[in-house]
Short mmCIF file of C-alpha atoms in Angstrom, two decimals:
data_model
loop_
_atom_site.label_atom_id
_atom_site.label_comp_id
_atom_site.label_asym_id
_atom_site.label_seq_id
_atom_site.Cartn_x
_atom_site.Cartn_y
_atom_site.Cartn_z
CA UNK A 1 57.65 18.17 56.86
CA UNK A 2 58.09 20.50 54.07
CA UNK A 3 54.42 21.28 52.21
CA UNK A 4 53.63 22.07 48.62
CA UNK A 5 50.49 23.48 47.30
CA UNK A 6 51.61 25.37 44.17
CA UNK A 7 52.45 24.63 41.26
CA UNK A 8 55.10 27.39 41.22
CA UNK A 9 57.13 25.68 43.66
CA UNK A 10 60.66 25.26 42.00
CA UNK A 11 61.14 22.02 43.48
CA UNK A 12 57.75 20.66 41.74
CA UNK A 13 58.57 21.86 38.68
CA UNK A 14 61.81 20.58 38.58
CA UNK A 15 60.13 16.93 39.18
CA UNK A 16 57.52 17.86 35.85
CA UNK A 17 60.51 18.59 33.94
CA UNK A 18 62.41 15.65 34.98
CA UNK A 19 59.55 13.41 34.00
CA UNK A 20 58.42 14.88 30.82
CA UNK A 21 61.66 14.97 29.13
CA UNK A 22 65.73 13.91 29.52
CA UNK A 23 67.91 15.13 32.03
CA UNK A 24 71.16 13.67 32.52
CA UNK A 25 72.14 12.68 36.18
CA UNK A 26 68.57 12.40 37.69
CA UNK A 27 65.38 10.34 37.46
CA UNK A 28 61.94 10.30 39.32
CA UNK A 29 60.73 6.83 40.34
CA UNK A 30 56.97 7.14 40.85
CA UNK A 31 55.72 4.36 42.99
CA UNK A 32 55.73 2.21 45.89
CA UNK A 33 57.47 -0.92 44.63
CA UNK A 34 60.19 1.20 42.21
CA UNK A 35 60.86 3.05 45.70
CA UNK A 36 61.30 0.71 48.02
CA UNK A 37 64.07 -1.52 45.48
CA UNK A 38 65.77 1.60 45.21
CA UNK A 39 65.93 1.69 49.19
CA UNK A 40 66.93 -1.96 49.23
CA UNK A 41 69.13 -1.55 45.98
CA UNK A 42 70.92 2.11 46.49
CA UNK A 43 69.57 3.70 50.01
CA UNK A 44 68.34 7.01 50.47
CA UNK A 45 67.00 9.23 47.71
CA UNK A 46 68.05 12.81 47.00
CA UNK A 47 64.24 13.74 47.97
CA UNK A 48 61.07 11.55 48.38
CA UNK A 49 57.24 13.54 47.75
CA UNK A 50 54.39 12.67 49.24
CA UNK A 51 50.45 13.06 48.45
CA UNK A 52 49.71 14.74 51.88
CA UNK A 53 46.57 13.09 51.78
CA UNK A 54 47.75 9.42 51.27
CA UNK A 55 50.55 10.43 53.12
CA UNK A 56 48.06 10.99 56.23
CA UNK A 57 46.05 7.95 55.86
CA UNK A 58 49.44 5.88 56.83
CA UNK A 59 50.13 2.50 55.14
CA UNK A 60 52.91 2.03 52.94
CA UNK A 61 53.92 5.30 52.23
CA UNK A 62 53.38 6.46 55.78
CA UNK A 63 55.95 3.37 56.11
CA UNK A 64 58.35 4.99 53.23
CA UNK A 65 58.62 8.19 54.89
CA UNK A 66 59.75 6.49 58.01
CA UNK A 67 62.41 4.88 56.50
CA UNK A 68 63.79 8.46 55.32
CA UNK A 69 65.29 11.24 57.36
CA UNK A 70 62.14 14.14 57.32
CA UNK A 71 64.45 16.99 55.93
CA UNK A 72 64.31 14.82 52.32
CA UNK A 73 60.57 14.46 52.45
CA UNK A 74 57.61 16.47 51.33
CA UNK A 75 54.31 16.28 51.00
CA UNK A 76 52.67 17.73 48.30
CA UNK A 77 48.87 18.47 47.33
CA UNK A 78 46.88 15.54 45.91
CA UNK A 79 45.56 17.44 43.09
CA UNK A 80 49.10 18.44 42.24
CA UNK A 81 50.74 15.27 42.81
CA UNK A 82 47.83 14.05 40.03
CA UNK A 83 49.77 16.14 37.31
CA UNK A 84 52.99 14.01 38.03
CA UNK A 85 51.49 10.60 37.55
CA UNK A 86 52.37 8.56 34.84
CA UNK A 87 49.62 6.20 35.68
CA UNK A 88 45.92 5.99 35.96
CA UNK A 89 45.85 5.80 39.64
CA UNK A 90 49.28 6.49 41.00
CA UNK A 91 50.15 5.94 44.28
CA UNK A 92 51.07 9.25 45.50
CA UNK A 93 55.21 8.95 45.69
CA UNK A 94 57.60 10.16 44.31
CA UNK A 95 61.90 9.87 44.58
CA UNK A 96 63.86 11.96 43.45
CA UNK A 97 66.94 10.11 42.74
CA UNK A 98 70.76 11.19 41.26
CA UNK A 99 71.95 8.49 38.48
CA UNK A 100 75.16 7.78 37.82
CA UNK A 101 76.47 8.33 34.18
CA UNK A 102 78.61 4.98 33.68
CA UNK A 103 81.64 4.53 31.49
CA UNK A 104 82.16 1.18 30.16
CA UNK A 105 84.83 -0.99 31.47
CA UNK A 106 88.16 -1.14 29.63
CA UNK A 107 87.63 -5.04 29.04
CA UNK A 108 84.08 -6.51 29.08
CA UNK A 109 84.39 -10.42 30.01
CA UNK A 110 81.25 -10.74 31.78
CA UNK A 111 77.55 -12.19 30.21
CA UNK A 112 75.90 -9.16 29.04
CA UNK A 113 72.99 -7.51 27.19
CA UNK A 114 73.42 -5.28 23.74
CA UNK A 115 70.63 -2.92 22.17
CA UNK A 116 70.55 -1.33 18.94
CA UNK A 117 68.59 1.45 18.70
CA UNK A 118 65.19 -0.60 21.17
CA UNK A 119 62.92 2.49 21.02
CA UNK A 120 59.91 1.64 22.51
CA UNK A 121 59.95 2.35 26.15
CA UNK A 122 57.97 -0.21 27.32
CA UNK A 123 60.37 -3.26 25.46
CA UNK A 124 63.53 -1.45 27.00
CA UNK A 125 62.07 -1.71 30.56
CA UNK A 126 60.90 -5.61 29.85
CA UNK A 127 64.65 -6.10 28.45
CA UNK A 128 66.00 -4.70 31.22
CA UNK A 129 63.68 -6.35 33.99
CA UNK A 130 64.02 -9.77 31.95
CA UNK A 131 68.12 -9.30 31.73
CA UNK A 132 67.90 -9.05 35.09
CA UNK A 133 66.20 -12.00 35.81
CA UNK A 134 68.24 -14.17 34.09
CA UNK A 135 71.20 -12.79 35.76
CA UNK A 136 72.87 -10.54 33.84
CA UNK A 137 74.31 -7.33 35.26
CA UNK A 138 75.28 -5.19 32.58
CA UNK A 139 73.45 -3.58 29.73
CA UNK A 140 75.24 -1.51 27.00
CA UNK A 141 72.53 0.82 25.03
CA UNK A 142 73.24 2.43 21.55
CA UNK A 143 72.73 6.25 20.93
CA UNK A 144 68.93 5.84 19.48
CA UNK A 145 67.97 3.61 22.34
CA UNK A 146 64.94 5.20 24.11
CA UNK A 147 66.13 6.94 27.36
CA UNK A 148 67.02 4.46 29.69
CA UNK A 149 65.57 6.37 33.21
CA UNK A 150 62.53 7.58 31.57
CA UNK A 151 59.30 7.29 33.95
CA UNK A 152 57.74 4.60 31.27
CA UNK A 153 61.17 2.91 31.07
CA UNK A 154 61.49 2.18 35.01
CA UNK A 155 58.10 1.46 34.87
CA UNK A 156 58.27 -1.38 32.89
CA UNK A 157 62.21 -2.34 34.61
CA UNK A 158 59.84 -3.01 38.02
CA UNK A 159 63.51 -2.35 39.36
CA UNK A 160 66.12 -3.67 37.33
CA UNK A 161 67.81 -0.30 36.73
CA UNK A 162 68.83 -0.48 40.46
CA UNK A 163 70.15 -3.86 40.54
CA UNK A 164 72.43 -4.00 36.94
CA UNK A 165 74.66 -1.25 35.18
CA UNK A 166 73.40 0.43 32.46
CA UNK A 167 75.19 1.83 29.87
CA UNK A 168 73.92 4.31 27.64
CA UNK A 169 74.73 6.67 24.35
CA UNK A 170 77.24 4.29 23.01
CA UNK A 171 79.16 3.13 19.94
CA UNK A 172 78.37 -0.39 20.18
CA UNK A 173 80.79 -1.09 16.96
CA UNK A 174 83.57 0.71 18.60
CA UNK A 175 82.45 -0.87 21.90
CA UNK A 176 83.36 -4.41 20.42
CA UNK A 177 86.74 -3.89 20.69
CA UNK A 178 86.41 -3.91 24.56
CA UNK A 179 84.63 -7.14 23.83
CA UNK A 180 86.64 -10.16 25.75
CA UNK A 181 83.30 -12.62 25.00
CA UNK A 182 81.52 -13.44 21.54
CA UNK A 183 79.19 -11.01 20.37
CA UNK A 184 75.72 -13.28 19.96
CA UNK A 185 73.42 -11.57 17.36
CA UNK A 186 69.60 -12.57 17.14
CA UNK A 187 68.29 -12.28 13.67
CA UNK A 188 65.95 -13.61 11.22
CA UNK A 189 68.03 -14.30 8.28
CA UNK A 190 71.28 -15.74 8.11
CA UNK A 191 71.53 -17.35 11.78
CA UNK A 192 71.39 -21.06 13.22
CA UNK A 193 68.24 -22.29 15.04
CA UNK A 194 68.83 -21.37 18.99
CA UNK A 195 68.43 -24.82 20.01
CA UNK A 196 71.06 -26.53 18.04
CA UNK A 197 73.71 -23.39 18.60
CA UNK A 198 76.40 -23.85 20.89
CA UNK A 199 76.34 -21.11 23.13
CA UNK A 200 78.88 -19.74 25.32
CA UNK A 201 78.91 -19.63 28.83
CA UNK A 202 79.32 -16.02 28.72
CA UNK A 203 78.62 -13.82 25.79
CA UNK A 204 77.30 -10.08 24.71
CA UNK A 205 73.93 -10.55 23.23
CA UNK A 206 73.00 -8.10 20.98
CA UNK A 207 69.41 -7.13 20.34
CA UNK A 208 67.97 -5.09 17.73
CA UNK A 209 65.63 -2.02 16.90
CA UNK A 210 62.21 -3.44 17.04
CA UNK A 211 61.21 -2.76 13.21
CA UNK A 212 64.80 -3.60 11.54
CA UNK A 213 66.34 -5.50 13.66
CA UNK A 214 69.90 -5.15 14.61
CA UNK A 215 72.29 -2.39 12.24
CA UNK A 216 73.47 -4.33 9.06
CA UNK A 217 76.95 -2.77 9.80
CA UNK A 218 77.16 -4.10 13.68
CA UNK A 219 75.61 -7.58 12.68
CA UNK A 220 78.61 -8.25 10.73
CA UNK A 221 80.58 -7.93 13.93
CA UNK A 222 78.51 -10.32 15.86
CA UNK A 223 80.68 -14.14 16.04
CA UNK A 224 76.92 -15.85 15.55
CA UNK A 225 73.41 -14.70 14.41
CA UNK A 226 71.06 -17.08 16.10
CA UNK A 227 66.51 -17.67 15.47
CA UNK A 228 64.29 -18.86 17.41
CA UNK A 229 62.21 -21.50 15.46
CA UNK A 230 58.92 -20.48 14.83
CA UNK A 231 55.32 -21.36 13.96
CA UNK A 232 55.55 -20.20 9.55
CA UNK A 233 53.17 -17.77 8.39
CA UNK A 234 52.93 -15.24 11.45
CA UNK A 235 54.84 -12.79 12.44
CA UNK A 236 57.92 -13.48 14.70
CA UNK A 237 58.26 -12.39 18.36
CA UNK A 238 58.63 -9.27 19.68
CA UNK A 239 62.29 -8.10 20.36
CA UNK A 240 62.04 -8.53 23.98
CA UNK A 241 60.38 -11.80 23.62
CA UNK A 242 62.74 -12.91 21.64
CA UNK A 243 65.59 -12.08 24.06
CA UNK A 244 64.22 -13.76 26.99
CA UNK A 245 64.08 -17.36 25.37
CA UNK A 246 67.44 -16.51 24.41
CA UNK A 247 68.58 -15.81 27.58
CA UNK A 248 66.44 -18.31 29.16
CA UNK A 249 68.00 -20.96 26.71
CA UNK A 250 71.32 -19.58 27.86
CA UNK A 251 70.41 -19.86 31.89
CA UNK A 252 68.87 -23.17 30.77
CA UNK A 253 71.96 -25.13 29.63
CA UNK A 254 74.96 -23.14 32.12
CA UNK A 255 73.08 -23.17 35.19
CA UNK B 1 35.82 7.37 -3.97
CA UNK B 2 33.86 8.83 -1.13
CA UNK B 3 35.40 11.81 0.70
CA UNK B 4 34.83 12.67 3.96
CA UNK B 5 36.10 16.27 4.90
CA UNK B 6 33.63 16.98 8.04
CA UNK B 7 34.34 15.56 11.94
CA UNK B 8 30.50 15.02 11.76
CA UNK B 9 30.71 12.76 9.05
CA UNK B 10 28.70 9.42 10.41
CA UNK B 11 31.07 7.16 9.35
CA UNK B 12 34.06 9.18 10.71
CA UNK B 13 32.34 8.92 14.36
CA UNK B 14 31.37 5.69 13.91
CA UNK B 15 35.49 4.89 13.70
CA UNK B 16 36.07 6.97 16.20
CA UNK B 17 34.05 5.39 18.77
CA UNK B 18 35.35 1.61 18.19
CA UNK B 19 38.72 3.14 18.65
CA UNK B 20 38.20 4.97 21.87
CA UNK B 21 35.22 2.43 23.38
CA UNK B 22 35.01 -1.10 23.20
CA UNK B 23 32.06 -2.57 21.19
CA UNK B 24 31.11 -5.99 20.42
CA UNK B 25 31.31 -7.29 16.92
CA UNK B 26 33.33 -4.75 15.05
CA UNK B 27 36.75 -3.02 15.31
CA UNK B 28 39.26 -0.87 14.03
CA UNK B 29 42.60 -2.26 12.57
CA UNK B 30 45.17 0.92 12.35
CA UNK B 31 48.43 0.65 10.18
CA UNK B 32 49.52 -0.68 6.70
CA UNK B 33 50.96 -4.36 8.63
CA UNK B 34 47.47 -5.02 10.28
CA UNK B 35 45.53 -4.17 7.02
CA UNK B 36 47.87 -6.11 5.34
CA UNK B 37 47.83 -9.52 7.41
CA UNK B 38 44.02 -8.66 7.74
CA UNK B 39 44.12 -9.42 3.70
CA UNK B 40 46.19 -12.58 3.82
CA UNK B 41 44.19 -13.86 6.71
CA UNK B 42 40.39 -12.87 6.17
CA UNK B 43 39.71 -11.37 2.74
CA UNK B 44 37.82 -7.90 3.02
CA UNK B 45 37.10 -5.40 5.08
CA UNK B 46 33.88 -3.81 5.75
CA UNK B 47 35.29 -0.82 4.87
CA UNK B 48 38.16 0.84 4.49
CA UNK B 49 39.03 4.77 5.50
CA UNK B 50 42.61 6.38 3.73
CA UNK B 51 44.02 9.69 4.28
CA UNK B 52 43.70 11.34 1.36
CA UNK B 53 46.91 13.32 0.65
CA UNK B 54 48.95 9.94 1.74
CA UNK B 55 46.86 8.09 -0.78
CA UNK B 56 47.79 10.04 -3.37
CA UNK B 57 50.97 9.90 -3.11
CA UNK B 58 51.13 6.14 -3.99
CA UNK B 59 53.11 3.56 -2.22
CA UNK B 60 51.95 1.29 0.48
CA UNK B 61 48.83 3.08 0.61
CA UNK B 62 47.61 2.96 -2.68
CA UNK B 63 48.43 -0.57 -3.35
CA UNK B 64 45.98 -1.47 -0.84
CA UNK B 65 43.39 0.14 -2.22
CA UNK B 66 43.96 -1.23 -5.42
CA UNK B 67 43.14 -4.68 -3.38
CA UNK B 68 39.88 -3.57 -2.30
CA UNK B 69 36.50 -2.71 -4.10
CA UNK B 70 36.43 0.91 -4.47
CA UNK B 71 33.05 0.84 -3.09
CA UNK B 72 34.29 0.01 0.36
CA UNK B 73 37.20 2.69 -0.14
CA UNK B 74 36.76 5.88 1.84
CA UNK B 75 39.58 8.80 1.43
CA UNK B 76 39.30 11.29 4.54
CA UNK B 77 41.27 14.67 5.34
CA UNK B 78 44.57 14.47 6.80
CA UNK B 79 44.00 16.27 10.02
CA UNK B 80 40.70 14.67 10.66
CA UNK B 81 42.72 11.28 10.05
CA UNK B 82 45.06 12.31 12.43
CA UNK B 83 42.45 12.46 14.95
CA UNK B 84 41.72 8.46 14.87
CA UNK B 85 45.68 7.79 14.94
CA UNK B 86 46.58 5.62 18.32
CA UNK B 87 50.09 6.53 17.31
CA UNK B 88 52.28 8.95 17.35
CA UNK B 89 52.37 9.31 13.26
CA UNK B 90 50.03 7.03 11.99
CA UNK B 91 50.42 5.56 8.42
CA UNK B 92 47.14 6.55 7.82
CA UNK B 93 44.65 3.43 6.84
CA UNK B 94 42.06 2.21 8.81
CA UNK B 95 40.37 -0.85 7.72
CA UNK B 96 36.50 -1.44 10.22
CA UNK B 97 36.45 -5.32 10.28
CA UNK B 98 34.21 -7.68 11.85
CA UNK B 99 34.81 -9.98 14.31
CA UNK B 100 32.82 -12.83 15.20
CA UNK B 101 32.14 -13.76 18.83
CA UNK B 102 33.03 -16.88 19.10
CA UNK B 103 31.73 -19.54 21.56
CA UNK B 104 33.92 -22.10 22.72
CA UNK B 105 33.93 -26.04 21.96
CA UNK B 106 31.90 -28.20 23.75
CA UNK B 107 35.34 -30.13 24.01
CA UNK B 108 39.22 -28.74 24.07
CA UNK B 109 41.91 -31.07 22.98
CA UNK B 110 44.97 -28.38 21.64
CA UNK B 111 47.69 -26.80 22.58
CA UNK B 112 45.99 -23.52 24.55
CA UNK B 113 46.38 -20.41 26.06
CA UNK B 114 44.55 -19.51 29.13
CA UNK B 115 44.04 -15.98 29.81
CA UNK B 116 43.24 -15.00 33.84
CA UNK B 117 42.20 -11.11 34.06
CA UNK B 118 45.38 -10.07 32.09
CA UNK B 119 44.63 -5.95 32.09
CA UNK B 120 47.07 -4.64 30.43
CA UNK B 121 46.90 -4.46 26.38
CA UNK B 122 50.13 -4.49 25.63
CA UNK B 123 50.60 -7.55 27.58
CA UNK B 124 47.54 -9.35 26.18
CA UNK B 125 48.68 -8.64 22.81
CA UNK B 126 52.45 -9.84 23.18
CA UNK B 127 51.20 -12.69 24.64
CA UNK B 128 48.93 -13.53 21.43
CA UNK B 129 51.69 -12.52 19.56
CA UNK B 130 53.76 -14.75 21.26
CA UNK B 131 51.31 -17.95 21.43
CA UNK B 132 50.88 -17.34 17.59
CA UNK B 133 54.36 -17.68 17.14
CA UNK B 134 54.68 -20.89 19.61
CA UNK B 135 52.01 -22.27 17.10
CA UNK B 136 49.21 -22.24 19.60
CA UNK B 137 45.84 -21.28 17.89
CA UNK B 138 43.53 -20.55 20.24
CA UNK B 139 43.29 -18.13 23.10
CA UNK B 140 40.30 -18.23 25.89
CA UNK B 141 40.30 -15.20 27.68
CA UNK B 142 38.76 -14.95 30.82
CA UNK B 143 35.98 -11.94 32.11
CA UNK B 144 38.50 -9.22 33.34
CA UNK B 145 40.90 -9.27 30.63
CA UNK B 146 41.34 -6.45 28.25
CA UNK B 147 39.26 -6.42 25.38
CA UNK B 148 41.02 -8.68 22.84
CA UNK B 149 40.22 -5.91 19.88
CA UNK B 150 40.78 -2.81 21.15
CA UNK B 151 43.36 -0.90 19.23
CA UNK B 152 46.38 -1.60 21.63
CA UNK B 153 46.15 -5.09 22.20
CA UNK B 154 45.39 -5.62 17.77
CA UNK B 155 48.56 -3.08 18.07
CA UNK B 156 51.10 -5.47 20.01
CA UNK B 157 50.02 -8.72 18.44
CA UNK B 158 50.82 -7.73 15.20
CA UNK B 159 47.84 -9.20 13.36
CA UNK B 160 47.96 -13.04 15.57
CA UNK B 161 44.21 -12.12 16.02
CA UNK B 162 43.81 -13.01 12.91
CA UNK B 163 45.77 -16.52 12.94
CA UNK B 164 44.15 -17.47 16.00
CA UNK B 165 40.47 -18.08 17.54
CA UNK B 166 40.03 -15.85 20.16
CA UNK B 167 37.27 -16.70 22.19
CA UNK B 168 36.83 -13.61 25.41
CA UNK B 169 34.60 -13.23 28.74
CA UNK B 170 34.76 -16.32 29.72
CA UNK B 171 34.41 -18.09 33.20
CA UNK B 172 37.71 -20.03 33.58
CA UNK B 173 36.60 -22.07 36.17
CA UNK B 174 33.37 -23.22 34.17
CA UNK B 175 35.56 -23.98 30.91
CA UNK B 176 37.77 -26.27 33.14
CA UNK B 177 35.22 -28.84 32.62
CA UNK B 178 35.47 -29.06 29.15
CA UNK B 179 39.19 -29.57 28.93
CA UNK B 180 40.24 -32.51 28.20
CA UNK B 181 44.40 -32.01 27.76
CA UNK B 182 45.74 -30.51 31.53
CA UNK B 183 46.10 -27.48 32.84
CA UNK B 184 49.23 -25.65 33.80
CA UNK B 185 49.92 -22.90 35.32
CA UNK B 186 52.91 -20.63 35.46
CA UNK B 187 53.23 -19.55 39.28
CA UNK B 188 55.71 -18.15 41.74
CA UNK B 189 54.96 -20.55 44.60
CA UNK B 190 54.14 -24.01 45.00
CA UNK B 191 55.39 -25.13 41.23
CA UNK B 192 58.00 -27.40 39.56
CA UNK B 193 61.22 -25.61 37.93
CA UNK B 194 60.01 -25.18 34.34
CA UNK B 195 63.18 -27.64 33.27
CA UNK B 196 62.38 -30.39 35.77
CA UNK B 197 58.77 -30.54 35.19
CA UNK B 198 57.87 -33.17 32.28
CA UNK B 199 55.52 -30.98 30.00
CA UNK B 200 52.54 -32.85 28.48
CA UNK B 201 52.79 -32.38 24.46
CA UNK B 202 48.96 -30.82 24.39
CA UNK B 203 47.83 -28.94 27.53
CA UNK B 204 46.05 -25.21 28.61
CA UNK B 205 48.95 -22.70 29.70
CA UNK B 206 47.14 -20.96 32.13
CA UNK B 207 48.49 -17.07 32.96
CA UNK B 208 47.74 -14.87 35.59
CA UNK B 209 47.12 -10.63 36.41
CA UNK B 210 50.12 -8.98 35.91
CA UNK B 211 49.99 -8.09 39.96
CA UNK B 212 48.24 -10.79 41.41
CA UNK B 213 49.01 -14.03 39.56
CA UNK B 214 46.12 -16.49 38.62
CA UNK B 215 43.19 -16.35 40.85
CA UNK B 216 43.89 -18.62 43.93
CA UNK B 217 40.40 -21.12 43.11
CA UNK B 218 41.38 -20.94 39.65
CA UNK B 219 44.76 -22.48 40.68
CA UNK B 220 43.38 -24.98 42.70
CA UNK B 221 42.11 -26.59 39.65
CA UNK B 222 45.37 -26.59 37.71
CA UNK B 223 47.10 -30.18 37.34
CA UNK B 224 50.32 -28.84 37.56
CA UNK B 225 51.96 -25.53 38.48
CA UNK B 226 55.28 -24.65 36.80
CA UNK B 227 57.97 -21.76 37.58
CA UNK B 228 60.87 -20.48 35.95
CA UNK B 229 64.25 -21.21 38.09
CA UNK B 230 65.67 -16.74 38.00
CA UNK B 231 68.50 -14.86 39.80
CA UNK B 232 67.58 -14.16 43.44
CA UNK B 233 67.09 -10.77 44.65
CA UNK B 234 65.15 -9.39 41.42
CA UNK B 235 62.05 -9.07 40.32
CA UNK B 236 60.02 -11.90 38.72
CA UNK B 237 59.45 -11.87 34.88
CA UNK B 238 57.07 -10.24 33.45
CA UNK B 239 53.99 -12.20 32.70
CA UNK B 240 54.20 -12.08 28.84
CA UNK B 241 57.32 -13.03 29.18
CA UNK B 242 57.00 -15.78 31.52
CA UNK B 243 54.53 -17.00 29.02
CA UNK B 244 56.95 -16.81 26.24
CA UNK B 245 59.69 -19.18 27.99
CA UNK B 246 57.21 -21.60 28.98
CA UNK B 247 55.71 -22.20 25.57
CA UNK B 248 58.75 -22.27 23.66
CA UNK B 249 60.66 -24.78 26.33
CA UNK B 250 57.37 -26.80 25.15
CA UNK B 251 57.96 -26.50 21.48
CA UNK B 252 61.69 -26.88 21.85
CA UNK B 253 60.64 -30.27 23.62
CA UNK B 254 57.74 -31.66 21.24
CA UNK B 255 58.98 -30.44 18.09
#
């Protein structure tokens, strides 16, 4: 197996630049669990890196590099493979992965997710991982959404990324034309209480930036605003809260 | 007002160690929101630290102040002030607080959240967030959780500290005997779909480690376990999330 034990080596620092910034086409998962789903989910990576000493004291990722043909895997110094981690205590893996840049579908029919401008990484992952959940496939993403393959965004997906399609730098108001479903807003003002609303069987749910909520402009599109009726006097849920007792209500009353 | 302009300034390291450490009985609220609900909720602050060149240019800023004795006003330079921030650009107030310890009743009768070894802040303080929202007002958190007031977890809850009782490092196990509504928990295995189950009005939501669930003996002593029915194949929820369903399928039931 291929070593590394500088941090010259072109393919290390091509994994440091993938993680610290953007880079259309790839992502690193970091991890044992975000590994093995993308096994189970999409096969073999474009590379997998190993901590040669975790590596050596088998386990689970002595089990991951069996499952992968040894001209894709490396092991890599453990002080070295510290400077990749993302995490406290990583785990000592690494894929290297190539992602797909998606077009939306001409027509868009099916239950789906829609997010304005969610810029915390962290809530995009949980949106994503709780989307997923609650069985929906498809997520379209505004330009101004944080990346969606970003280390902390996979992080917090546990996965999801590899079993939905994610759409990403779009127009969501030119998007609605595609729209064969009602666009379902969630707001604070202006909307009926989610448990009296009669909600589709299928439907685009649009989410909002987590300080202003969805773009004035695009909320007029939606074909409903719903809330969530709350305890008065504290401040209302998170955005990704928010969308899974949506969702939740939804899976509730079609399933 | 007082100026501080030197990193050795007393009360400048004082700050500074509440925000990296954890200490009993005091802690640092960050950002004009938290200040703000601080206010509504609990009257003054100990003290209250403002960066000096954002002060003085009004706003936001210097409406707070003018809520606050000026003896308890501090102004500060702006780069030292960046050098407390948790964020990536703070808004530049700081209000040092105390916080009582509280001791839990000799008997519990509400609506409850039950905290096992929940590590992660932003977790713990979405799921305050979220349990303030629900309507729930107190929170018992048990030894192993993050500490309820460090600057994260105040960060994600969005000031619900201050609407609830909070009551930390607790033996869960112990406190079971003083309950006198039952206990659920939210679990993966062994449980009732979430819809089926017939929720008690009052009860103790108990919630796991985001990894390991609740602590198997801990479980044992549960009088029902609930889980939420999800698409196959995919990860399980999140447990802030998980929380979130479960509490509001309650409220949407008993209110």
């Amino acid at each position: 197996m291929k070593h590394i034990s500088s941090r010259d080596n072109p393919f290390y620092k091509r994994l440091h630049r993938l993680i610290d910034g953007k880079r259309a086409g790839e992502a690193v998962l970091e991890g044992v669990h975000l590994c093995q789903e993308w096994l189970r989910h999409k096969g073999l990576p474009q590379a997998a890196l190993f901590d040669s000493s975790k590596l050596a004291s088998g386990g689970e990722l002595a089990e991951l590099a069996r499952a992968l043909p040894e001209s894709s895997c490396i092991s890599c110094e453990p002080a070295l493979v510290r400077g990749l981690s993302q995490v406290g205590h990583g785990q000592g893996v690494y894929f290297l992965v190539g992602v797909p840049e998606l077009s939306p579908p001409a027509r868009i029919a099916e239950n789906c997710l829609w997010l304005d401008r969610v810029q915390d990484p962290g809530n995009l992952g949980t949106l994503l991982r709780t989307a997923a959940a609650a069985g929906i496939a498809h997520a379209y993403l505004s330009t101004g959404c944080a990346s969606a393959w970003a280390p902390k965004v996979l992080r917090s997906a546990q996965g999801a990324h590899f079993a939905m399609a994610v759409y990403e730098h779009l127009d969501l108001a030119q998007l609605r034309q595609r729209l064969d479903v009602p666009l379902l807003a969630t707001a604070l003002q202006g909307g009926e209480p989610l448990y009296d609303a009669v909600l589709p069987q299928r439907c685009a749910w649009l989410i909002g930036n987590e300080g202003q909520g969805v773009e004035p402009s695009l909320l007029d599109l939606a074909d409903m605003r719903v809330f969530i009726p709350q305890e008065q006097g504290v401040e209302s849920l998170n955005a990704a809260v928010a969308a899974a007792i949506c969702l939740f209500e939804q899976r509730r009353r079609c399933i």
